[in-house]
């Protein structure tokens, strides 16, 4: 076993450092993981640039990274379902308390949950990392480490589509073709959506969406009216979509989402914007268009692994860039500039394969 | 059978007239009803004062009234489940088309639905009125005509609580103690809510709420902060309510509703306000507080009758004023001034009992 | 328009005749259809061989056929959404009464529903047939008439999977690889099932299932124990399936279905067997395995058309035989002998294409 | 603190002994409880008489009792929400593993769950007992210890009604008026059922049901036909019940349950009978009557406490007998003879109040 534990630590706003930390010991219900692939998320970059997201404020140095997979290097005394050498995907949120949310199966809502790279909890952009064994899921041989890491963003898409109730023959409008919009597209298709319209400002991102299976692309120009865009969506599909999944957080997109959705349908809010939003709530209310939020996910890893193993969902094209952990700052800069879709950091010096 | 058909007709904004109309003949699937009790609704008054509600604009004279019950006077040739003399409650919304909404059991969302006293469809504030027999429900002997008429507003409460998922042990916050807030309170209690907080500006309305079973009263003063009111609700209940039912349509109340509701809970929007509302949507989204609208109701009459017949819901105290049909304008004036809760018009000259 | 209306009429048990009937006139809400493709269903054969299914007894001559598509030849006076020439798929069940089942969106349960080729209601194995326009669905250009006809059996699969709650990552066990088992397989895959095990006595049918996407084939031998078969299913999947869809009606298969299904999962009963069945109900109860029946379907045509149009479900391989209407008896004999999967009757003399 | 820990220990079939055991120490996440009131359940008596229930076989001495409440005497080092002196109700099932069932909020289905007085896990018919603090719920001042103990059986009723989907205006048929049938009746009424029919062989138990709010009593005589009883239920209600809750485990009752229930409705199986049952499964399937099992409960204590505190559910009349712990064997004999409804054992020498 290697001796160093190179880690990407955010010390303060705009102060990102690669430094060596001690290799931790797993507790009785934990495993020590040799990290393999960790994707960079918009939130990682946001903490780097701003030192905070909403009420979560960086107050002490924190390791970044939460889209991750690795190999079991050591097993805690109570752990039964994993053994050294197992390849696993890591669910970054681990509830700390057995509160009402956990007991009822919605542990993502537990206010005291541990979450990788959400202050003050350390993430896993490092060489060695310990995690609750119950939230590490064994990968089948035909699922790569990178696919394993991509389960994290994919889970947001699965949870969004599940909360939306996507089912056979659903028509879906996805606002925004960033990484999150794209995983919503993939999840919607896998759950039986017959047609998906996806919108973005960027032609390039829309082309990626097309490759991933989008049926219609809606190029948005800043200043386009919400009702007019809603009309365009209706015209593309021949009817209003049953479901809209908002993945930009932009106020005008939330407006479009409401106007666009069919009566009795659902708008899911994935994108996170400003605290107050001005929206046509009455339009939604009198047409019984439900508005449902998404906070991360829960209970998605097993189904995501099943889908990846069966080959029914293909997330591989999402990875557009790869960097060794040593070049993490460069990698972050790539994401910051909005180049490509997903940047992967390769944490295992001896295995930089997907 | 009497010869006249005195009817309350709105000719234009602020032009309300009592006039005689011909007694209609029931079509093959209709019944002719001798009207007995018809409640005045805020929307009736609104049409009278403004000539429109949103996109529904009065363009030709329209009979008002939609909270109604009466006695079958004549039966169409195809009608089997009703006979002359039956006492019935009238569901005012009758789908015209067998569209996707009707086929899936959400006929209230059908855009072409007939609805009493929504332009251009005539209501039933008159002596004789024909209606689809399928939307007339026989009243048991122990349910009065007025209770039958009150099923209409009660249905809004039932539909709201059903969409909210009120169940055993739910804690509920109802914003607004007007007629609609009060029926939501009644329905919530009947569906198993353990504790209900209700708010209003008016002490008098809150006292009525107390009589009807509210556990906590929250007197609101104009200018109270939304977050502060949310805090008060939490303090009264000892925890945030699972469910909030907004029955004012006021923007600050929608804000309070969102802040007040427990993570994973539901805000139901019953109140109808201005087209755009500025609300803390992100607060709802990241706590997965669903926002669900209510447009009238569907499939509520049978369960409402069952509850009234069983004595488990008591709507009688809602009726605070009664007028004979001949004094309809006076009755409307009473409602306009916000006196009491529900004003009943008595349409049967020979029987003005409840 | 042709003058004859050759029709396949069942006069009594084992007395099947091709005869000419008058071309009917559509009522105001109906369309006259020139029939194109009609599949033969096990129930058609069953009526032919036995003169009854359960309580449905043939008492007077009845036209057979209910898996059908055709072209609009005439339009009733009130019909708005269809015009002459439109190609349509026919939903054979049309509710007659606006009862509680219809109003709540479960019209398949309406006891007075009209249903093609269920005594005493005539089916559509004929040249010209009238049907409620509201239950005729326009086919897009890229969906063939035969696909349109196959929507009927596919709907059974969709309804079964919907009642089962098949979703992303579901593992599903389908008992029986007859036409109905196969459409359940197709629907399950389209709704996101990650793995499907299918069983049958017939190797040939299992090979068809493999072609249609089954992940595991379980060849059953008469006399195999229910618990042992359940164990085999578990071994194939690596865990018990979330859902079992029983499509044989055989008692031992229902037993297998219960033993096989994961705790908290669902068994759907599609197959129809003898009136009483001896089953391990307690095993299901204490593991909260729900047992849900399927009676035909409701609200499936729009989503089925959407899936066929999008190319995400391919039913074409199900058609293994074709006969012109004139050879209907031969066609029925083919189905009776269990040859192939689906036999199509081609009712349009001038167009016998798929 | 007292020094003895008198405990009711089942050593083998028919070998029940009161003996002194050491007072245990609470683990870090546990509390030590001074037991106050413990109800005797049919299952306790069954273990005593038979040494087993199904696959659960007594292999070593086990303390009986699982319907319990007590006072916190000591608090584990990690426990935050409880303190010495708190009065609590005990949820007897505590999941041991964070498996898929626990993570999805259905921990009652976890196969490795700890459960009081299910071999080999000790129950709490003793003076002092340690339990996971997360499964001890603080009682408000206005809820008695006995009400606290009765939350256990009440939870079975709540879970049954929740799985049944009892809601406003539901009509419900409960088979069997033993303790479990009675709590189902109470829960159904509290969740909005408009009318409940309850059946039993015993007139006396039916009279208790009447006192608790049953609307109709159906006295069953051995040998009554299932279809005929179903007909009686329909006649009492004027229509078939939406929901039937089977609380006897008797095969003929399950048959009655299926025949009795309205199309589209639900049969819930609470009663546990023999391994195989012969039932009219096809009758259920073609009418889409769902059959759902109940295994204990999960997530019921908070709502049960809310209902008891609000006074909306009154379980007090269920307690018909009380014995001090020292007379436990006599108490068990009372239950064995079927006298009364619920026998309470009073475990606190200094406080034998309700
Ligand atoms: N709720 C959750 O649990 C959760 C989890 C992850 C991410 N998020 C949020 O989801 C959102 C998307 O994440 P991402 O990583 O894909 O971000 P991103 O910034 O990479 O993608 C957003 C995309 O939206 C597009 N866009 C901007 N304005 C638009 C407009 N008016 N119309 C159409 N498209 C427009 C941008 O061009 C961009 O491609 C972010 O707000 C993020 O905070 C939420
Ligand atoms: N969605 C539907 O299908 C539907 C059906 C019927 C009524 N409505 C709507 O429901 C609402 C209520 O109807 P109603 O007949 O009870 O009206 P109402 O005007 O009689 O009652 C509204 C109550 O809200 C109170 N209120 C106002 N501002 C408040 C504040 N800041 N905080 C707390 N309370 C406040 C008022 O004092 C009043 O008592 C209306 O907006 C109406 O349009 C909707
Ligand atoms: N509920 C409904 O609405 C509905 C609708 C259509 C059909 N059905 C029923 O569905 C069932 C299937 O219909 P189908 O047209 O596919 O019939 P089918 O007879 O063509 O197919 C049944 C298949 O089950 C197989 N089978 C028999 N015993 C088996 C066993 N022990 N293990 C595994 N497989 C076994 C047979 O080999 C056959 O391939 C029938 O019972 C039919 O009545 C129900
Ligand atoms: N599923 C679970 O989690 C769970 C939990 C607790 C109890 N149970 C089961 O619930 C059932 C009821 O428990 P209980 O404590 O009330 O038992 P109990 O024996 O006290 O009550 C059963 C009642 O059913 C009546 N009965 C018997 N045959 C009848 C018939 N043919 N028609 C009508 N009534 C009839 C009896 O007279 C008796 O009053 C038992 O089978 C028990 O094992 C299940
Ligand atoms: Zn992320
Ligand atoms: Zn109204
Ligand atoms: Zn068929
Ligand atoms: Zn018990």
PDB file of C-alpha atoms in Angstrom, chain B residues 62-179:
ATOM      1  CA  UNK B  62     -75.409  34.408 -17.021  1.00  0.00           C
ATOM      2  CA  UNK B  63     -77.318  32.878 -14.125  1.00  0.00           C
ATOM      3  CA  UNK B  64     -75.128  32.809 -10.993  1.00  0.00           C
ATOM      4  CA  UNK B  65     -74.803  30.073  -8.340  1.00  0.00           C
ATOM      5  CA  UNK B  66     -73.034  26.727  -8.135  1.00  0.00           C
ATOM      6  CA  UNK B  67     -73.251  25.506  -4.519  1.00  0.00           C
ATOM      7  CA  UNK B  68     -76.590  23.863  -4.813  1.00  0.00           C
ATOM      8  CA  UNK B  69     -79.119  21.189  -4.017  1.00  0.00           C
ATOM      9  CA  UNK B  70     -82.656  20.537  -5.120  1.00  0.00           C
ATOM     10  CA  UNK B  71     -85.373  18.025  -5.779  1.00  0.00           C
ATOM     11  CA  UNK B  72     -85.854  16.050  -8.981  1.00  0.00           C
ATOM     12  CA  UNK B  73     -88.916  17.350 -10.802  1.00  0.00           C
ATOM     13  CA  UNK B  74     -88.551  15.555 -14.116  1.00  0.00           C
ATOM     14  CA  UNK B  75     -86.303  12.804 -15.386  1.00  0.00           C
ATOM     15  CA  UNK B  76     -84.725  12.454 -18.840  1.00  0.00           C
ATOM     16  CA  UNK B  77     -85.523   9.389 -20.915  1.00  0.00           C
ATOM     17  CA  UNK B  78     -82.175   7.652 -20.338  1.00  0.00           C
ATOM     18  CA  UNK B  79     -81.815   8.355 -16.638  1.00  0.00           C
ATOM     19  CA  UNK B  80     -81.987   5.301 -14.430  1.00  0.00           C
ATOM     20  CA  UNK B  81     -80.565   6.088 -11.009  1.00  0.00           C
ATOM     21  CA  UNK B  82     -82.859   8.997 -10.112  1.00  0.00           C
ATOM     22  CA  UNK B  83     -86.608   9.467  -9.944  1.00  0.00           C
ATOM     23  CA  UNK B  84     -89.017  12.339  -9.396  1.00  0.00           C
ATOM     24  CA  UNK B  85     -88.940  13.491  -5.793  1.00  0.00           C
ATOM     25  CA  UNK B  86     -85.347  12.496  -5.069  1.00  0.00           C
ATOM     26  CA  UNK B  87     -83.374  15.062  -3.130  1.00  0.00           C
ATOM     27  CA  UNK B  88     -79.988  15.621  -4.727  1.00  0.00           C
ATOM     28  CA  UNK B  89     -76.742  17.543  -4.370  1.00  0.00           C
ATOM     29  CA  UNK B  90     -75.414  19.002  -7.614  1.00  0.00           C
ATOM     30  CA  UNK B  91     -71.805  18.698  -8.760  1.00  0.00           C
ATOM     31  CA  UNK B  92     -71.502  21.846 -10.878  1.00  0.00           C
ATOM     32  CA  UNK B  93     -68.688  20.666 -13.157  1.00  0.00           C
ATOM     33  CA  UNK B  94     -69.681  18.293 -15.972  1.00  0.00           C
ATOM     34  CA  UNK B  95     -67.052  17.261 -18.496  1.00  0.00           C
ATOM     35  CA  UNK B  96     -68.166  17.724 -22.064  1.00  0.00           C
ATOM     36  CA  UNK B  97     -65.487  15.707 -23.797  1.00  0.00           C
ATOM     37  CA  UNK B  98     -64.068  12.266 -23.177  1.00  0.00           C
ATOM     38  CA  UNK B  99     -60.530  13.607 -23.282  1.00  0.00           C
ATOM     39  CA  UNK B 100     -57.408  12.306 -21.534  1.00  0.00           C
ATOM     40  CA  UNK B 101     -58.311  14.115 -18.313  1.00  0.00           C
ATOM     41  CA  UNK B 102     -61.746  12.567 -18.108  1.00  0.00           C
ATOM     42  CA  UNK B 103     -60.485   9.103 -19.044  1.00  0.00           C
ATOM     43  CA  UNK B 104     -57.846   9.208 -16.321  1.00  0.00           C
ATOM     44  CA  UNK B 105     -60.214  10.372 -13.599  1.00  0.00           C
ATOM     45  CA  UNK B 106     -59.146  14.013 -13.386  1.00  0.00           C
ATOM     46  CA  UNK B 107     -62.084  15.521 -15.221  1.00  0.00           C
ATOM     47  CA  UNK B 108     -61.788  18.798 -13.326  1.00  0.00           C
ATOM     48  CA  UNK B 109     -58.793  19.556 -15.562  1.00  0.00           C
ATOM     49  CA  UNK B 110     -60.701  19.056 -18.798  1.00  0.00           C
ATOM     50  CA  UNK B 111     -60.425  22.417 -20.582  1.00  0.00           C
ATOM     51  CA  UNK B 112     -63.909  22.187 -22.112  1.00  0.00           C
ATOM     52  CA  UNK B 113     -65.756  21.258 -18.908  1.00  0.00           C
ATOM     53  CA  UNK B 114     -69.179  22.776 -18.263  1.00  0.00           C
ATOM     54  CA  UNK B 115     -69.207  24.619 -14.954  1.00  0.00           C
ATOM     55  CA  UNK B 116     -72.177  26.376 -13.383  1.00  0.00           C
ATOM     56  CA  UNK B 117     -71.773  30.137 -13.274  1.00  0.00           C
ATOM     57  CA  UNK B 118     -68.446  30.225 -15.043  1.00  0.00           C
ATOM     58  CA  UNK B 119     -68.957  32.202 -18.257  1.00  0.00           C
ATOM     59  CA  UNK B 120     -70.622  31.327 -20.490  1.00  0.00           C
ATOM     60  CA  UNK B 121     -72.299  28.497 -18.513  1.00  0.00           C
ATOM     61  CA  UNK B 122     -75.417  29.282 -16.509  1.00  0.00           C
ATOM     62  CA  UNK B 123     -75.532  28.487 -12.789  1.00  0.00           C
ATOM     63  CA  UNK B 124     -78.464  27.392 -10.671  1.00  0.00           C
ATOM     64  CA  UNK B 125     -79.597  30.354  -8.625  1.00  0.00           C
ATOM     65  CA  UNK B 126     -83.136  29.943  -9.937  1.00  0.00           C
ATOM     66  CA  UNK B 127     -86.304  27.992  -9.315  1.00  0.00           C
ATOM     67  CA  UNK B 128     -85.815  25.321 -11.980  1.00  0.00           C
ATOM     68  CA  UNK B 129     -82.648  24.054 -13.485  1.00  0.00           C
ATOM     69  CA  UNK B 130     -81.580  21.097 -15.639  1.00  0.00           C
ATOM     70  CA  UNK B 131     -78.336  19.205 -15.013  1.00  0.00           C
ATOM     71  CA  UNK B 132     -76.569  16.048 -16.135  1.00  0.00           C
ATOM     72  CA  UNK B 133     -78.110  13.278 -14.051  1.00  0.00           C
ATOM     73  CA  UNK B 134     -74.680  11.666 -13.673  1.00  0.00           C
ATOM     74  CA  UNK B 135     -73.563  14.667 -11.692  1.00  0.00           C
ATOM     75  CA  UNK B 136     -76.555  14.736  -9.358  1.00  0.00           C
ATOM     76  CA  UNK B 137     -76.130  12.650  -6.202  1.00  0.00           C
ATOM     77  CA  UNK B 138     -79.033  11.427  -4.127  1.00  0.00           C
ATOM     78  CA  UNK B 139     -79.040  12.693  -0.559  1.00  0.00           C
ATOM     79  CA  UNK B 140     -79.861  10.311   2.291  1.00  0.00           C
ATOM     80  CA  UNK B 141     -82.783  11.355   4.478  1.00  0.00           C
ATOM     81  CA  UNK B 142     -80.528  12.498   7.302  1.00  0.00           C
ATOM     82  CA  UNK B 143     -78.629  14.977   5.143  1.00  0.00           C
ATOM     83  CA  UNK B 144     -80.349  18.321   4.697  1.00  0.00           C
ATOM     84  CA  UNK B 145     -80.590  20.330   1.483  1.00  0.00           C
ATOM     85  CA  UNK B 146     -78.223  22.917   2.912  1.00  0.00           C
ATOM     86  CA  UNK B 147     -75.666  20.275   3.772  1.00  0.00           C
ATOM     87  CA  UNK B 148     -76.141  19.083   0.201  1.00  0.00           C
ATOM     88  CA  UNK B 149     -75.384  22.563  -1.117  1.00  0.00           C
ATOM     89  CA  UNK B 150     -72.354  22.848   1.161  1.00  0.00           C
ATOM     90  CA  UNK B 151     -70.827  19.757  -0.433  1.00  0.00           C
ATOM     91  CA  UNK B 152     -69.551  22.072  -3.143  1.00  0.00           C
ATOM     92  CA  UNK B 153     -67.221  24.145  -0.940  1.00  0.00           C
ATOM     93  CA  UNK B 154     -66.522  21.103   1.238  1.00  0.00           C
ATOM     94  CA  UNK B 155     -65.321  19.357  -1.910  1.00  0.00           C
ATOM     95  CA  UNK B 156     -62.639  21.979  -2.354  1.00  0.00           C
ATOM     96  CA  UNK B 157     -61.430  21.125   1.147  1.00  0.00           C
ATOM     97  CA  UNK B 158     -61.580  17.403   0.512  1.00  0.00           C
ATOM     98  CA  UNK B 159     -59.728  17.688  -2.770  1.00  0.00           C
ATOM     99  CA  UNK B 160     -57.109  19.927  -1.167  1.00  0.00           C
ATOM    100  CA  UNK B 161     -56.541  17.514   1.720  1.00  0.00           C
ATOM    101  CA  UNK B 162     -56.488  14.553  -0.642  1.00  0.00           C
ATOM    102  CA  UNK B 163     -53.907  16.218  -2.842  1.00  0.00           C
ATOM    103  CA  UNK B 164     -51.969  17.116   0.302  1.00  0.00           C
ATOM    104  CA  UNK B 165     -52.044  13.510   1.452  1.00  0.00           C
ATOM    105  CA  UNK B 166     -53.495  14.327   4.878  1.00  0.00           C
ATOM    106  CA  UNK B 167     -53.557  11.114   6.859  1.00  0.00           C
ATOM    107  CA  UNK B 168     -53.483   9.800  10.410  1.00  0.00           C
ATOM    108  CA  UNK B 169     -51.404  12.044  12.634  1.00  0.00           C
ATOM    109  CA  UNK B 170     -50.740  14.715  10.033  1.00  0.00           C
ATOM    110  CA  UNK B 171     -50.145  18.165  11.394  1.00  0.00           C
ATOM    111  CA  UNK B 172     -51.652  20.828   9.182  1.00  0.00           C
ATOM    112  CA  UNK B 173     -51.378  24.575   8.848  1.00  0.00           C
ATOM    113  CA  UNK B 174     -54.310  26.252   7.108  1.00  0.00           C
ATOM    114  CA  UNK B 175     -53.709  29.849   5.966  1.00  0.00           C
ATOM    115  CA  UNK B 176     -56.941  31.804   5.952  1.00  0.00           C
ATOM    116  CA  UNK B 177     -60.178  31.100   7.806  1.00  0.00           C
ATOM    117  CA  UNK B 178     -62.660  32.103   5.139  1.00  0.00           C
ATOM    118  CA  UNK B 179     -65.228  29.550   3.979  1.00  0.00           C
TER     119      UNK B 179
END
